[in-house]
One Martini backbone bead per residue (centre of mass of N, CA, C, O) as a GRO file, in nm:
protein
  130
    1MET     BB    1  -1.464   4.432   9.280
    2ALA     BB    2  -1.158   4.506   9.330
    3GLN     BB    3  -0.953   4.702   9.502
    4PHE     BB    4  -0.745   4.951   9.416
    5LYS     BB    5  -0.381   4.942   9.469
    6ASN     BB    6  -0.130   5.159   9.479
    7THR     BB    7   0.232   5.062   9.457
    8SER     BB    8   0.342   5.301   9.343
    9TRP     BB    9   0.482   5.621   9.356
   10GLY     BB   10   0.485   5.810   9.139
   11ARG     BB   11   0.491   6.136   9.210
   12THR     BB   12   0.783   6.264   9.378
   13ARG     BB   13   0.913   6.487   9.608
   14GLY     BB   14   1.014   6.291   9.805
   15PRO     BB   15   1.236   6.077   9.895
   16LYS     BB   16   1.266   5.724   9.824
   17ASN     BB   17   1.339   5.431   9.929
   18ILE     BB   18   1.487   5.153   9.730
   19ILE     BB   19   1.510   4.906   9.937
   20ASP     BB   20   1.248   4.945  10.071
   21SER     BB   21   0.923   4.846  10.004
   22ASN     BB   22   0.801   5.107  10.170
   23HIS     BB   23   0.998   5.365  10.138
   24LYS     BB   24   1.100   5.452  10.459
   25SER     BB   25   1.328   5.313  10.562
   26PRO     BB   26   1.673   5.348  10.667
   27THR     BB   27   1.822   5.185  10.431
   28SER     BB   28   2.124   5.007  10.344
   29VAL     BB   29   2.434   4.986  10.173
   30VAL     BB   30   2.694   4.742  10.240
   31LEU     BB   31   3.034   4.761  10.148
   32THR     BB   32   3.304   4.515  10.163
   33GLY     BB   33   3.620   4.444  10.186
   34THR     BB   34   3.780   4.151  10.064
   35ALA     BB   35   4.023   3.910  10.051
   36ASP     BB   36   3.930   3.754   9.787
   37ALA     BB   37   3.927   4.056   9.632
   38GLY     BB   38   4.138   4.254   9.758
   39GLY     BB   39   3.896   4.436   9.804
   40ALA     BB   40   3.840   4.683   9.606
   41THR     BB   41   3.565   4.559   9.434
   42GLN     BB   42   3.207   4.628   9.471
   43THR     BB   43   2.872   4.496   9.419
   44SER     BB   44   2.558   4.553   9.421
   45ALA     BB   45   2.258   4.533   9.405
   46THR     BB   46   1.945   4.564   9.257
   47TYR     BB   47   1.739   4.862   9.190
   48GLU     BB   48   1.437   5.005   9.181
   49THR     BB   49   1.301   5.326   9.040
   50GLU     BB   50   1.034   5.382   8.880
   51ASN     BB   51   1.125   5.621   8.684
   52GLN     BB   52   1.283   5.824   8.813
   53ARG     BB   53   1.494   6.118   8.814
   54PHE     BB   54   1.627   6.100   9.107
   55LEU     BB   55   1.935   6.031   9.283
   56HIS     BB   56   1.989   5.975   9.622
   57ILE     BB   57   2.317   5.999   9.799
   58SER     BB   58   2.411   5.869  10.096
   59HIS     BB   59   2.755   5.866  10.229
   60ILE     BB   60   3.004   5.631  10.383
   61ALA     BB   61   3.325   5.607  10.499
   62ALA     BB   62   3.491   5.343  10.674
   63ASN     BB   63   3.760   5.211  10.850
   64GLY     BB   64   3.912   5.481  10.757
   65ASN     BB   65   4.081   5.745  10.567
   66SER     BB   66   3.987   5.650  10.307
   67ALA     BB   67   3.842   5.673  10.008
   68CYS     BB   68   3.570   5.598   9.818
   69THR     BB   69   3.429   5.475   9.510
   70ILE     BB   70   3.133   5.567   9.319
   71GLN     BB   71   2.947   5.380   9.078
   72VAL     BB   72   2.687   5.439   8.871
   73GLN     BB   73   2.449   5.203   8.754
   74VAL     BB   74   2.243   5.144   8.462
   75LYS     BB   75   1.905   5.022   8.360
   76MET     BB   76   1.728   4.921   8.080
   77HIS     BB   77   1.493   4.718   7.953
   78ALA     BB   78   1.560   4.776   7.648
   79SER     BB   79   1.872   4.673   7.683
   80GLY     BB   80   1.972   4.477   7.942
   81VAL     BB   81   2.207   4.675   8.046
   82PHE     BB   82   2.479   4.794   8.206
   83ALA     BB   83   2.580   5.139   8.282
   84ASN     BB   84   2.755   5.407   8.319
   85LEU     BB   85   2.700   5.705   8.521
   86GLY     BB   86   2.895   5.917   8.475
   87SER     BB   87   3.063   6.004   8.734
   88THR     BB   88   3.221   5.967   9.012
   89ILE     BB   89   3.201   5.911   9.368
   90SER     BB   90   3.329   6.050   9.659
   91SER     BB   91   3.398   5.894   9.975
   92THR     BB   92   3.416   5.986  10.295
   93SER     BB   93   3.413   5.985  10.640
   94ALA     BB   94   3.212   6.172  10.577
   95ARG     BB   95   2.912   6.287  10.522
   96THR     BB   96   2.747   6.243  10.201
   97HIS     BB   97   2.565   6.424   9.936
   98SER     BB   98   2.404   6.311   9.633
   99ILE     BB   99   2.281   6.418   9.304
  100VAL     BB  100   2.131   6.221   9.042
  101GLU     BB  101   2.050   6.206   8.713
  102ILE     BB  102   1.842   5.930   8.564
  103GLN     BB  103   1.604   5.963   8.354
  104GLY     BB  104   1.416   5.686   8.392
  105VAL     BB  105   1.538   5.446   8.487
  106ASP     BB  106   1.492   5.113   8.613
  107GLN     BB  107   1.796   5.060   8.725
  108VAL     BB  108   2.029   5.018   9.004
  109ARG     BB  109   2.383   5.033   9.089
  110PHE     BB  110   2.685   4.972   9.290
  111VAL     BB  111   3.034   5.063   9.249
  112VAL     BB  112   3.299   4.988   9.467
  113SER     BB  113   3.612   5.143   9.527
  114ASN     BB  114   3.896   5.148   9.727
  115LEU     BB  115   3.892   4.897   9.917
  116ALA     BB  116   3.980   4.775  10.196
  117VAL     BB  117   4.018   4.537  10.402
  118GLY     BB  118   3.719   4.590  10.596
  119GLU     BB  119   3.614   4.816  10.445
  120THR     BB  120   3.349   5.058  10.426
  121CYS     BB  121   3.043   5.135  10.234
  122THR     BB  122   2.772   5.354  10.287
  123ILE     BB  123   2.439   5.346  10.134
  124PHE     BB  124   2.162   5.590  10.084
  125PRO     BB  125   1.904   5.530   9.870
  126ALA     BB  126   1.705   5.755   9.659
  127CYS     BB  127   1.391   5.867   9.505
  128SER     BB  128   1.277   6.123   9.260
  129THR     BB  129   1.103   6.360   9.060
  130PHE     BB  130   1.184   6.662   9.201
   0.00000   0.00000   0.00000
């Protein structure tokens, strides 16, 4: 019989990176305003949460003095659609950390708005149970 190797997070006290498959490296989502979209709004890829309870978001707006706005969208496999979660998060040029309760949703993605052309918003997302 093959040896069972648990690859899910289980109950986590410390936040685990949701972008890196090993959940350890400090990997980020970088969304940049582009000329073809007029800057404005950019949507990230979709990330698995493994039904964790809290989403930790460290974020930085760069390449300008204006803040970008981050909307967290969540998806449950039961519904099959993304929906906005709570209010938006404003990211300034300073590093900011926010904790959002996601209550066991299956996937998240980030919609960033108010980006000027060439301006970036960098997001370091992680999830935890406690």
